[in-house]
Short mmCIF file of C-alpha atoms in Angstrom, two decimals:
data_model
loop_
_atom_site.label_atom_id
_atom_site.label_comp_id
_atom_site.label_asym_id
_atom_site.label_seq_id
_atom_site.Cartn_x
_atom_site.Cartn_y
_atom_site.Cartn_z
CA UNK A 1 -49.07 18.56 68.68
CA UNK A 2 -46.42 21.25 69.04
CA UNK A 3 -44.17 19.47 71.52
CA UNK A 4 -40.89 20.82 72.93
CA UNK A 5 -41.04 24.22 71.28
CA UNK A 6 -37.47 25.48 70.95
CA UNK A 7 -36.22 23.39 73.85
CA UNK A 8 -33.05 24.75 75.44
CA UNK A 9 -30.84 23.55 78.25
CA UNK A 10 -29.93 27.04 79.40
CA UNK A 11 -31.18 28.10 82.84
CA UNK A 12 -34.19 30.32 83.26
CA UNK A 13 -33.47 34.04 83.02
CA UNK A 14 -35.21 34.86 86.31
CA UNK A 15 -35.57 33.30 89.72
CA UNK A 16 -38.72 32.05 91.37
CA UNK A 17 -39.67 35.51 92.68
CA UNK A 18 -42.88 35.41 94.73
CA UNK A 19 -44.11 32.01 93.51
CA UNK A 20 -45.61 30.13 96.48
CA UNK A 21 -46.37 26.71 95.02
CA UNK A 22 -43.39 24.78 93.61
CA UNK A 23 -45.77 23.22 91.07
CA UNK A 24 -45.98 26.68 89.44
CA UNK A 25 -42.33 26.42 88.36
CA UNK A 26 -41.07 24.44 85.37
CA UNK A 27 -42.04 23.74 81.77
CA UNK A 28 -45.12 25.29 80.20
CA UNK A 29 -47.25 22.22 79.46
CA UNK A 30 -50.11 23.38 77.26
CA UNK A 31 -52.80 21.40 75.51
CA UNK A 32 -50.98 21.68 72.19
CA UNK A 33 -47.32 21.83 73.10
CA UNK A 34 -44.51 22.21 75.65
CA UNK A 35 -42.09 25.08 76.19
CA UNK A 36 -39.09 24.20 78.35
CA UNK A 37 -38.40 26.33 81.41
CA UNK A 38 -34.90 27.24 80.17
CA UNK A 39 -35.97 28.08 76.63
CA UNK A 40 -34.53 31.46 75.62
CA UNK A 41 -34.55 30.90 71.85
CA UNK A 42 -35.86 33.70 69.65
CA UNK A 43 -39.03 33.19 67.62
CA UNK A 44 -38.32 34.95 64.36
CA UNK A 45 -40.10 32.72 61.88
CA UNK A 46 -43.87 32.63 61.52
CA UNK A 47 -43.88 28.87 62.08
CA UNK A 48 -41.98 29.15 65.37
CA UNK A 49 -44.35 31.84 66.59
CA UNK A 50 -47.40 29.79 65.68
CA UNK A 51 -46.02 26.75 67.53
CA UNK A 52 -45.37 28.92 70.58
CA UNK A 53 -48.88 30.38 70.41
CA UNK A 54 -50.31 26.85 70.26
CA UNK A 55 -48.43 25.95 73.44
CA UNK A 56 -49.54 29.13 75.25
CA UNK A 57 -53.17 29.29 74.11
CA UNK A 58 -55.72 28.29 76.73
CA UNK A 59 -56.29 30.64 79.69
CA UNK A 60 -57.65 33.46 77.51
CA UNK A 61 -59.89 31.24 75.41
CA UNK A 62 -61.24 29.38 78.43
CA UNK A 63 -62.01 32.46 80.53
CA UNK A 64 -63.75 34.20 77.62
CA UNK A 65 -65.82 31.24 76.42
CA UNK A 66 -66.54 30.38 80.06
CA UNK A 67 -68.14 33.81 80.34
CA UNK A 68 -70.71 32.70 77.73
CA UNK A 69 -72.17 30.45 80.41
CA UNK A 70 -75.75 29.43 81.11
CA UNK A 71 -76.67 32.98 82.08
CA UNK A 72 -75.02 34.35 78.96
CA UNK A 73 -76.87 31.96 76.64
CA UNK A 74 -80.17 32.90 78.33
CA UNK A 75 -79.45 36.64 78.07
CA UNK A 76 -78.49 36.50 74.37
CA UNK A 77 -81.52 34.35 73.59
CA UNK A 78 -83.75 36.85 75.37
CA UNK A 79 -82.25 39.71 73.34
CA UNK A 80 -82.97 37.91 70.06
CA UNK A 81 -86.42 36.62 70.98
CA UNK A 82 -87.68 39.93 72.40
CA UNK A 83 -85.84 42.51 70.27
CA UNK A 84 -84.75 40.71 67.10
CA UNK A 85 -81.33 41.68 65.79
CA UNK A 86 -81.69 45.31 66.89
CA UNK A 87 -79.38 44.84 69.91
CA UNK A 88 -76.52 43.17 68.03
CA UNK A 89 -74.59 46.47 68.09
CA UNK A 90 -73.93 45.99 71.81
CA UNK A 91 -71.73 42.95 71.15
CA UNK A 92 -68.75 44.46 69.23
CA UNK A 93 -68.55 47.10 71.98
CA UNK A 94 -67.80 44.30 74.42
CA UNK A 95 -64.50 43.36 72.73
CA UNK A 96 -62.44 46.31 74.04
CA UNK A 97 -64.04 45.93 77.46
CA UNK A 98 -63.04 42.27 77.61
CA UNK A 99 -59.53 42.82 76.26
CA UNK A 100 -58.64 45.86 78.40
CA UNK A 101 -59.66 44.23 81.69
CA UNK A 102 -58.26 40.78 81.04
CA UNK A 103 -55.00 42.09 79.54
CA UNK A 104 -54.23 43.66 82.90
CA UNK A 105 -54.53 40.33 84.71
CA UNK A 106 -52.39 38.73 81.98
CA UNK A 107 -49.52 41.00 83.05
CA UNK A 108 -50.24 40.53 86.74
CA UNK A 109 -50.17 36.75 86.44
CA UNK A 110 -47.07 36.45 84.26
CA UNK A 111 -44.99 39.07 86.09
CA UNK A 112 -45.90 38.33 89.72
CA UNK A 113 -46.28 34.56 89.64
CA UNK A 114 -49.07 34.69 92.24
CA UNK A 115 -52.86 34.75 92.16
CA UNK A 116 -55.14 37.79 92.31
CA UNK A 117 -56.44 36.98 95.80
CA UNK A 118 -52.96 36.72 97.29
CA UNK A 119 -51.86 40.00 95.71
CA UNK A 120 -54.84 41.86 97.16
CA UNK A 121 -54.27 40.25 100.56
CA UNK A 122 -50.55 41.10 100.64
CA UNK A 123 -50.66 44.59 99.13
CA UNK A 124 -53.80 45.97 100.81
CA UNK A 125 -53.98 44.00 104.06
CA UNK A 126 -56.00 41.09 105.38
CA UNK A 127 -59.14 43.15 105.87
CA UNK A 128 -59.42 44.08 102.21
CA UNK A 129 -58.28 40.60 101.23
CA UNK A 130 -61.06 39.03 103.29
CA UNK A 131 -63.53 41.63 102.05
CA UNK A 132 -62.70 40.97 98.41
CA UNK A 133 -62.35 37.18 98.52
CA UNK A 134 -65.32 36.70 100.88
CA UNK A 135 -67.56 38.47 98.39
CA UNK A 136 -66.02 36.39 95.60
CA UNK A 137 -66.83 33.12 97.37
CA UNK A 138 -70.48 34.08 97.84
CA UNK A 139 -70.94 35.35 94.30
CA UNK A 140 -69.14 32.41 92.74
CA UNK A 141 -71.16 29.87 94.69
CA UNK A 142 -74.42 31.41 93.52
CA UNK A 143 -73.07 31.56 89.96
CA UNK A 144 -72.22 27.85 90.08
CA UNK A 145 -75.82 27.20 91.19
CA UNK A 146 -77.03 28.97 88.02
CA UNK A 147 -74.74 26.77 85.91
CA UNK A 148 -76.38 23.65 87.34
CA UNK A 149 -79.76 25.21 86.65
CA UNK A 150 -78.56 25.40 83.03
CA UNK A 151 -77.55 21.71 83.14
CA UNK A 152 -81.00 20.82 84.46
CA UNK A 153 -82.78 22.79 81.73
CA UNK A 154 -80.53 21.48 78.94
CA UNK A 155 -80.82 17.79 79.78
CA UNK A 156 -84.44 18.26 80.80
CA UNK A 157 -85.08 18.98 77.12
CA UNK A 158 -84.05 15.37 76.40
CA UNK A 159 -86.27 14.07 79.19
CA UNK A 160 -83.47 13.47 81.71
CA UNK A 161 -84.49 14.08 85.32
CA UNK A 162 -82.60 16.71 87.28
CA UNK A 163 -81.95 14.07 89.92
CA UNK A 164 -79.83 12.26 87.34
CA UNK A 165 -78.39 15.05 85.18
CA UNK A 166 -77.18 17.35 87.96
CA UNK A 167 -75.31 14.70 90.06
CA UNK A 168 -73.73 13.18 86.93
CA UNK A 169 -72.57 16.62 85.76
CA UNK A 170 -71.14 17.35 89.23
CA UNK A 171 -69.17 14.09 89.30
CA UNK A 172 -67.90 14.67 85.75
CA UNK A 173 -66.68 18.18 86.67
CA UNK A 174 -64.71 16.86 89.63
CA UNK A 175 -63.30 13.93 87.66
CA UNK A 176 -61.96 16.01 84.76
CA UNK A 177 -60.44 18.59 87.12
CA UNK A 178 -58.71 16.31 89.64
CA UNK A 179 -56.56 14.39 87.15
CA UNK A 180 -53.24 15.78 88.41
CA UNK A 181 -52.36 16.99 84.90
CA UNK A 182 -52.73 20.63 83.83
CA UNK A 183 -52.41 19.59 80.19
CA UNK A 184 -55.19 17.00 80.48
CA UNK A 185 -57.50 19.52 82.18
CA UNK A 186 -56.78 22.15 79.52
CA UNK A 187 -57.56 19.69 76.74
CA UNK A 188 -60.90 18.93 78.38
CA UNK A 189 -61.69 22.64 78.53
CA UNK A 190 -60.68 23.29 74.93
CA UNK A 191 -63.05 20.51 73.82
CA UNK A 192 -65.85 22.58 75.33
CA UNK A 193 -64.49 25.65 73.55
CA UNK A 194 -64.73 23.78 70.23
CA UNK A 195 -68.26 22.59 71.08
CA UNK A 196 -69.16 26.26 71.42
CA UNK A 197 -69.10 26.44 67.60
CA UNK A 198 -72.26 24.31 67.46
CA UNK A 199 -73.98 27.70 67.25
CA UNK A 200 -73.01 27.83 63.55
CA UNK A 201 -75.38 25.06 62.34
CA UNK A 202 -77.93 26.41 64.81
CA UNK A 203 -77.97 29.74 62.95
CA UNK A 204 -78.26 27.94 59.60
CA UNK A 205 -81.43 26.22 60.84
CA UNK A 206 -82.99 29.64 61.52
CA UNK A 207 -82.61 30.77 57.86
CA UNK A 208 -80.87 34.09 58.67
CA UNK A 209 -80.88 37.21 56.50
CA UNK A 210 -77.50 38.89 56.20
CA UNK A 211 -78.63 42.48 55.60
CA UNK A 212 -80.59 42.88 58.88
CA UNK A 213 -77.73 41.24 60.79
CA UNK A 214 -75.14 43.62 59.38
CA UNK A 215 -77.40 46.61 60.05
CA UNK A 216 -78.08 45.48 63.63
CA UNK A 217 -74.38 44.82 64.24
CA UNK A 218 -73.17 48.25 63.14
CA UNK A 219 -76.15 50.60 63.60
CA UNK A 220 -77.36 51.21 67.19
CA UNK A 221 -81.09 50.94 67.69
CA UNK A 222 -83.80 49.24 69.71
CA UNK A 223 -86.75 47.44 68.18
CA UNK A 224 -89.94 49.12 69.39
CA UNK A 225 -88.04 52.11 70.78
CA UNK A 226 -86.00 52.69 73.91
CA UNK A 227 -87.77 51.47 77.05
CA UNK A 228 -86.76 50.57 80.57
CA UNK A 229 -87.01 46.88 79.63
CA UNK A 230 -84.65 47.35 76.67
CA UNK A 231 -82.15 49.36 78.70
CA UNK A 232 -82.16 46.72 81.42
CA UNK A 233 -81.47 44.01 78.86
CA UNK A 234 -78.57 46.03 77.44
CA UNK A 235 -77.24 46.36 80.96
CA UNK A 236 -77.59 42.59 81.37
CA UNK A 237 -75.68 41.94 78.12
CA UNK A 238 -72.81 44.18 79.18
CA UNK A 239 -73.03 42.98 82.78
CA UNK A 240 -72.31 39.41 81.72
CA UNK A 241 -69.04 40.55 80.10
CA UNK A 242 -66.75 41.34 83.04
CA UNK A 243 -67.40 39.38 86.21
CA UNK A 244 -65.02 39.37 89.21
CA UNK A 245 -64.37 35.63 88.85
CA UNK A 246 -62.78 36.20 85.44
CA UNK A 247 -60.01 38.32 86.95
CA UNK A 248 -59.22 35.72 89.62
CA UNK A 249 -59.45 32.80 87.19
CA UNK A 250 -57.22 34.01 84.37
CA UNK A 251 -54.46 35.36 86.62
CA UNK A 252 -54.24 32.14 88.62
CA UNK A 253 -54.54 29.97 85.52
CA UNK A 254 -51.64 31.84 83.88
CA UNK A 255 -49.59 31.27 87.03
CA UNK A 256 -50.58 27.59 87.09
CA UNK A 257 -49.61 27.19 83.44
CA UNK A 258 -46.21 28.74 84.31
CA UNK A 259 -46.43 31.53 81.75
CA UNK A 260 -43.66 34.10 82.29
CA UNK A 261 -43.21 37.70 81.03
CA UNK A 262 -41.38 36.40 77.95
CA UNK A 263 -44.72 35.05 76.65
CA UNK A 264 -47.06 37.90 77.61
CA UNK A 265 -47.50 38.83 73.93
CA UNK A 266 -48.74 35.32 73.13
CA UNK A 267 -51.13 35.30 76.09
CA UNK A 268 -52.46 38.67 74.96
CA UNK A 269 -53.16 37.09 71.57
CA UNK A 270 -54.89 34.19 73.33
CA UNK A 271 -57.08 36.70 75.18
CA UNK A 272 -57.97 38.65 72.02
CA UNK A 273 -58.84 35.43 70.18
CA UNK A 274 -61.02 34.40 73.11
CA UNK A 275 -62.90 37.71 73.07
CA UNK A 276 -63.57 37.37 69.34
CA UNK A 277 -64.82 33.79 69.75
CA UNK A 278 -67.09 34.87 72.62
CA UNK A 279 -68.65 37.76 70.71
CA UNK A 280 -68.99 35.59 67.59
CA UNK A 281 -70.94 32.92 69.49
CA UNK A 282 -73.08 35.52 71.27
CA UNK A 283 -73.95 37.14 67.93
CA UNK A 284 -75.09 33.83 66.47
CA UNK A 285 -77.25 33.03 69.51
CA UNK A 286 -78.97 36.43 69.30
CA UNK A 287 -79.50 36.05 65.54
CA UNK A 288 -80.82 32.47 65.86
CA UNK A 289 -83.49 33.47 68.37
CA UNK A 290 -84.33 36.59 66.35
CA UNK A 291 -84.96 34.84 63.04
CA UNK A 292 -86.49 31.69 64.55
CA UNK A 293 -89.20 33.53 66.49
CA UNK A 294 -89.78 36.50 64.17
CA UNK A 295 -93.48 36.72 63.30
CA UNK A 296 -94.47 33.90 65.67
CA UNK A 297 -96.58 34.03 68.87
CA UNK A 298 -93.35 33.50 70.88
CA UNK A 299 -91.74 36.73 69.65
CA UNK A 300 -91.23 39.03 72.63
CA UNK A 301 -92.20 36.30 75.12
CA UNK A 302 -88.91 34.94 76.48
CA UNK A 303 -89.31 32.72 79.55
CA UNK A 304 -86.04 30.83 80.07
CA UNK A 305 -83.38 28.98 78.08
CA UNK A 306 -85.31 25.70 78.29
CA UNK A 307 -88.36 27.28 76.67
CA UNK A 308 -86.13 28.61 73.88
CA UNK A 309 -85.01 25.05 73.08
CA UNK A 310 -88.63 23.87 72.93
CA UNK A 311 -89.60 26.86 70.80
CA UNK A 312 -86.79 26.16 68.34
CA UNK A 313 -87.94 22.56 68.13
CA UNK A 314 -91.50 23.69 67.35
CA UNK A 315 -90.58 26.17 64.61
CA UNK A 316 -87.29 24.82 63.22
CA UNK A 317 -87.42 21.09 63.96
CA UNK A 318 -85.97 18.60 66.43
CA UNK A 319 -82.42 19.19 65.25
CA UNK A 320 -82.44 22.89 66.14
CA UNK A 321 -83.94 22.28 69.57
CA UNK A 322 -81.40 19.55 70.33
CA UNK A 323 -78.43 21.65 69.19
CA UNK A 324 -79.54 24.58 71.34
CA UNK A 325 -79.87 22.27 74.36
CA UNK A 326 -76.33 20.98 73.69
CA UNK A 327 -75.04 24.57 73.41
CA UNK A 328 -76.70 25.39 76.74
CA UNK A 329 -75.27 22.24 78.38
CA UNK A 330 -71.80 23.00 77.05
CA UNK A 331 -72.00 26.61 78.29
CA UNK A 332 -73.17 25.46 81.72
CA UNK A 333 -70.34 22.95 82.16
CA UNK A 334 -67.47 25.17 81.02
CA UNK A 335 -68.91 28.01 83.10
CA UNK A 336 -69.18 25.83 86.19
CA UNK A 337 -65.66 24.46 85.68
CA UNK A 338 -64.09 27.92 85.31
CA UNK A 339 -65.99 29.64 88.14
CA UNK A 340 -65.41 26.78 90.59
CA UNK A 341 -61.71 26.63 89.75
CA UNK A 342 -61.40 30.41 90.20
CA UNK A 343 -62.83 29.99 93.69
CA UNK A 344 -60.52 27.10 94.60
CA UNK A 345 -57.50 29.03 93.33
CA UNK A 346 -58.49 31.97 95.56
CA UNK A 347 -59.01 29.59 98.50
CA UNK A 348 -55.46 28.29 98.06
CA UNK A 349 -54.10 31.84 97.74
CA UNK A 350 -55.74 33.07 100.92
CA UNK A 351 -54.87 30.09 103.12
CA UNK A 352 -51.41 29.39 101.67
CA UNK A 353 -52.29 25.86 100.57
CA UNK A 354 -51.04 23.89 97.61
CA UNK A 355 -53.24 24.81 94.66
CA UNK A 356 -52.21 23.60 91.25
CA UNK A 357 -53.70 21.39 88.57
CA UNK A 358 -50.22 19.90 88.20
CA UNK A 359 -50.76 18.19 91.54
CA UNK A 360 -52.91 15.11 92.05
CA UNK A 361 -55.68 14.79 94.62
CA UNK A 362 -53.40 13.17 97.22
CA UNK A 363 -50.87 16.01 96.88
CA UNK A 364 -53.37 18.90 97.08
CA UNK A 365 -56.27 17.58 99.16
CA UNK A 366 -57.52 20.98 100.38
CA UNK A 367 -57.49 22.44 96.86
CA UNK A 368 -59.54 19.65 95.31
CA UNK A 369 -61.70 19.28 98.42
CA UNK A 370 -62.75 22.93 98.17
CA UNK A 371 -63.57 22.39 94.49
CA UNK A 372 -65.60 19.26 95.24
CA UNK A 373 -67.50 20.84 98.15
CA UNK A 374 -68.46 23.88 96.04
CA UNK A 375 -69.70 21.68 93.20
CA UNK A 376 -71.58 19.36 95.56
CA UNK A 377 -73.30 22.15 97.48
CA UNK A 378 -74.29 24.05 94.32
CA UNK A 379 -75.71 20.90 92.75
CA UNK A 380 -77.57 20.15 95.97
CA UNK A 381 -79.26 23.58 95.98
CA UNK A 382 -80.64 22.95 92.48
CA UNK A 383 -82.13 19.65 93.64
CA UNK A 384 -83.84 21.11 96.71
CA UNK A 385 -87.64 21.00 96.39
CA UNK A 386 -89.15 24.47 95.90
CA UNK A 387 -85.72 26.13 95.79
CA UNK A 388 -86.10 29.73 94.46
CA UNK A 389 -84.00 29.07 91.36
CA UNK A 390 -85.42 32.00 89.41
CA UNK A 391 -84.70 34.35 92.30
CA UNK A 392 -81.13 33.01 92.59
CA UNK A 393 -80.51 33.59 88.88
CA UNK A 394 -81.76 37.18 89.07
CA UNK A 395 -79.88 37.94 92.29
CA UNK A 396 -76.57 36.60 90.93
CA UNK A 397 -76.57 39.11 88.11
CA UNK A 398 -77.39 42.00 90.44
CA UNK A 399 -74.80 40.89 93.02
CA UNK A 400 -72.11 40.67 90.32
CA UNK A 401 -72.94 44.25 89.40
CA UNK A 402 -72.70 45.36 93.02
CA UNK A 403 -69.27 43.76 93.49
CA UNK A 404 -67.83 44.87 90.16
CA UNK A 405 -66.61 48.33 91.35
CA UNK A 406 -64.33 46.91 94.06
CA UNK A 407 -62.87 44.28 91.74
CA UNK A 408 -62.01 46.83 89.05
CA UNK A 409 -60.61 49.35 91.55
CA UNK A 410 -58.24 46.75 93.02
CA UNK A 411 -57.24 45.71 89.50
CA UNK A 412 -56.26 49.26 88.52
CA UNK A 413 -54.42 49.86 91.80
CA UNK A 414 -52.35 46.69 91.32
CA UNK A 415 -51.56 47.50 87.70
CA UNK A 416 -50.18 50.90 88.75
CA UNK A 417 -48.10 49.48 91.61
CA UNK A 418 -44.46 49.77 90.48
CA UNK A 419 -43.24 47.41 93.19
CA UNK A 420 -45.55 44.72 91.80
CA UNK A 421 -45.24 45.21 88.03
CA UNK A 422 -42.01 47.20 87.67
CA UNK A 423 -41.57 48.03 83.97
CA UNK A 424 -44.94 46.38 83.22
CA UNK A 425 -47.14 48.96 85.00
CA UNK A 426 -49.99 50.51 83.03
CA UNK A 427 -49.09 53.22 80.55
CA UNK A 428 -50.96 56.51 80.97
CA UNK A 429 -53.08 55.91 77.84
CA UNK A 430 -54.06 52.49 79.15
CA UNK A 431 -55.13 53.98 82.48
CA UNK A 432 -57.28 56.50 80.64
CA UNK A 433 -58.85 53.76 78.50
CA UNK A 434 -59.27 51.43 81.47
CA UNK A 435 -60.77 54.28 83.46
CA UNK A 436 -63.36 54.89 80.76
CA UNK A 437 -64.19 51.18 80.60
CA UNK A 438 -64.46 51.02 84.39
CA UNK A 439 -66.69 54.11 84.42
CA UNK A 440 -69.09 52.53 81.93
CA UNK A 441 -69.12 49.22 83.77
CA UNK A 442 -69.63 50.86 87.14
CA UNK A 443 -72.44 53.04 85.78
CA UNK A 444 -74.17 49.99 84.34
CA UNK A 445 -73.62 47.93 87.47
CA UNK A 446 -75.04 50.71 89.64
CA UNK A 447 -78.03 51.00 87.32
CA UNK A 448 -78.55 47.24 87.42
CA UNK A 449 -78.39 47.21 91.20
CA UNK A 450 -80.67 50.24 91.52
CA UNK A 451 -83.30 48.83 89.16
CA UNK A 452 -83.23 45.49 90.95
CA UNK A 453 -83.89 47.16 94.27
CA UNK A 454 -86.13 49.97 92.94
CA UNK A 455 -87.94 48.61 89.83
CA UNK A 456 -89.91 51.83 89.32
CA UNK A 457 -86.84 53.99 88.70
CA UNK A 458 -86.49 55.74 85.30
CA UNK A 459 -83.67 53.61 83.85
CA UNK A 460 -82.66 55.82 80.91
CA UNK A 461 -82.38 58.93 83.08
CA UNK A 462 -80.53 56.93 85.73
CA UNK A 463 -77.92 55.66 83.26
CA UNK A 464 -77.41 59.15 81.78
CA UNK A 465 -76.97 60.68 85.22
CA UNK A 466 -74.58 57.99 86.37
CA UNK A 467 -72.57 58.32 83.18
CA UNK A 468 -72.06 62.06 83.64
CA UNK A 469 -71.22 61.71 87.34
CA UNK A 470 -68.77 58.88 86.84
CA UNK A 471 -67.18 60.64 83.85
CA UNK A 472 -66.41 63.58 86.12
CA UNK A 473 -65.07 61.22 88.79
CA UNK A 474 -62.79 59.51 86.25
CA UNK A 475 -61.40 62.86 85.11
CA UNK A 476 -60.63 63.90 88.69
CA UNK A 477 -59.18 60.47 89.49
CA UNK A 478 -56.94 60.62 86.40
CA UNK A 479 -55.46 63.95 87.46
CA UNK A 480 -54.91 62.77 91.04
CA UNK A 481 -53.47 59.47 89.83
CA UNK A 482 -50.97 61.09 87.48
CA UNK A 483 -49.75 63.41 90.24
CA UNK A 484 -49.47 60.56 92.75
CA UNK A 485 -47.62 58.38 90.28
CA UNK A 486 -45.09 61.10 89.51
CA UNK A 487 -44.53 61.70 93.22
CA UNK A 488 -44.19 58.02 94.13
CA UNK A 489 -40.60 56.87 94.79
CA UNK A 490 -39.16 54.24 92.50
CA UNK A 491 -39.04 50.81 94.22
CA UNK A 492 -35.64 49.33 94.87
CA UNK A 493 -35.71 46.20 92.74
CA UNK A 494 -31.96 45.68 92.53
CA UNK A 495 -30.06 45.63 89.26
CA UNK A 496 -32.25 46.51 86.27
CA UNK A 497 -33.29 43.50 84.24
CA UNK A 498 -34.62 43.26 80.69
CA UNK A 499 -38.39 43.74 80.61
CA UNK A 500 -39.01 40.18 79.41
CA UNK A 501 -37.24 38.68 82.43
CA UNK A 502 -38.36 41.08 85.19
CA UNK A 503 -40.37 39.29 87.89
CA UNK A 504 -41.87 40.66 91.06
CA UNK A 505 -39.62 39.91 94.06
CA UNK A 506 -40.90 37.96 97.04
CA UNK A 507 -43.87 39.78 98.56
CA UNK A 508 -42.15 39.68 101.96
CA UNK A 509 -39.48 42.01 100.57
CA UNK A 510 -41.94 44.64 99.35
CA UNK A 511 -43.07 47.54 101.47
CA UNK A 512 -46.83 47.95 101.45
CA UNK A 513 -48.00 50.96 99.42
CA UNK A 514 -48.81 54.05 101.45
CA UNK A 515 -52.26 55.43 100.87
CA UNK A 516 -52.92 59.12 100.67
CA UNK A 517 -55.82 60.65 102.59
CA UNK A 518 -57.81 60.91 99.35
CA UNK A 519 -57.30 57.24 98.54
CA UNK A 520 -58.32 56.18 102.05
CA UNK A 521 -61.53 58.17 101.81
CA UNK A 522 -62.19 56.70 98.37
CA UNK A 523 -61.80 53.18 99.70
CA UNK A 524 -64.01 53.93 102.69
CA UNK A 525 -66.63 55.32 100.30
CA UNK A 526 -66.43 52.15 98.24
CA UNK A 527 -66.77 50.06 101.39
CA UNK A 528 -69.88 51.96 102.46
CA UNK A 529 -71.37 51.64 98.97
CA UNK A 530 -70.85 47.89 98.94
CA UNK A 531 -72.35 47.39 102.40
CA UNK A 532 -75.42 49.52 101.61
CA UNK A 533 -75.88 47.95 98.18
CA UNK A 534 -75.66 44.39 99.47
CA UNK A 535 -78.09 45.16 102.31
CA UNK A 536 -80.58 46.69 99.86
CA UNK A 537 -80.19 43.71 97.56
CA UNK A 538 -80.85 41.29 100.43
CA UNK A 539 -83.95 43.25 101.39
CA UNK A 540 -85.20 43.07 97.82
CA UNK A 541 -84.46 39.33 97.63
CA UNK A 542 -86.45 38.72 100.82
CA UNK A 543 -89.35 40.78 99.44
CA UNK A 544 -89.37 38.78 96.21
CA UNK A 545 -89.08 35.50 98.10
CA UNK A 546 -91.99 36.31 100.38
CA UNK A 547 -94.16 37.85 97.69
CA UNK A 548 -93.95 41.42 99.06
CA UNK A 549 -92.98 43.91 96.32
#
């Protein structure tokens, strides 16, 4: 273990800034090492840098691997079983999407010292805070339900009843979270990250062929030709990449780990490593299903992740089926842990309650109570007789797509707020890149929502049209944004500090940003879109639930 990395007795270079919870101040206590709060030593040697990275690594890996949750495993398996390796090319495209979005919350967490929910609440007002976090609570709860569906399917493969597997998993989640030690919790999570590599022997069982994998990875194509079904699956693959909970989780987890601007570079590396691990595991799941079911009666007939495990057992042997079930169980647990914690962090942010994994249950009752209630309710839904679990799984994906635009808009606004990030605001090139990523994600999320509500729509034409329209919107927004940024007055942050020690002042000292007429209309438009989209989605859910299509 890399303990006491470059310990120093000198005082910290910056004050507490806007930090609300005293537990968020002090030493960085990572799974693999400690960095003292007053450590200002330089890291010039490779060994010193590696030790520091070991101490910092965690939030990026956990949020990325947590995104390969039960829904992710099912989606990648479906891609391989129904389309072979022809959709592998979508996966490397996800790396820049993951890195660009999560890098922005890395800076927000390290520089501000507060969570994403609190920043939105303080900078944009209680209405938008309630609007954003209220949606997050609903979406996250339904997502946690899907994770317990994954637990039920995974352990059901081994013959364990849901009435045993789901409650035991719920209790285990609460127990490993409420230990009162951030380091202990992070070590638990990184064990699940390591278990993610069980996909390697799983691929070996499927007897893969390298040439088709390389071709599918680098050459875009769709087995059987482009169809609405294929386009929808591509949308699903991309749609599982950036979910609103990821933004809230990583920012708050960075704050909870006490990472400061001095270590932003290391946390960026953690995030990049996490994105590579995520795409690596996803690639192997797609390839396993592709080669295992190629030329069999199950090719093109995906049902759910549980049926994939049984199919692998039939064609590759008991070992392959068991490993896949373990991979699914692992994905479900780390996903449930991350999504639930993101929600509890946001709960603490909004209501000003103690919310830190450094605190024990007795010292942060509301924080751990919210975590326990979410886990218990989600597990209870899965155990309800005749609960529409398939409908919940489908609706979660569509709802995430509906809520994605607001989450990404708030993220970009915060990362261009000089009072919040000071010298760490987005560079112009990053705004352009982020704008393109957001445009693609919004186009796909709109298409996903539209096809969920209107299944007869021409998906390919819809995506093309949305892409052109949103491209034009991004271009206009870039011009307006550049002009507004140049015209905005510089915030009075006192004496200039080195970039590595600049922290956001207390939020009470910051004047709320003034919105132009154009920005107000844009936000109103977004509000109307969200209301209409959610209403349409609810109507569609009721139709599916009652059998009326």
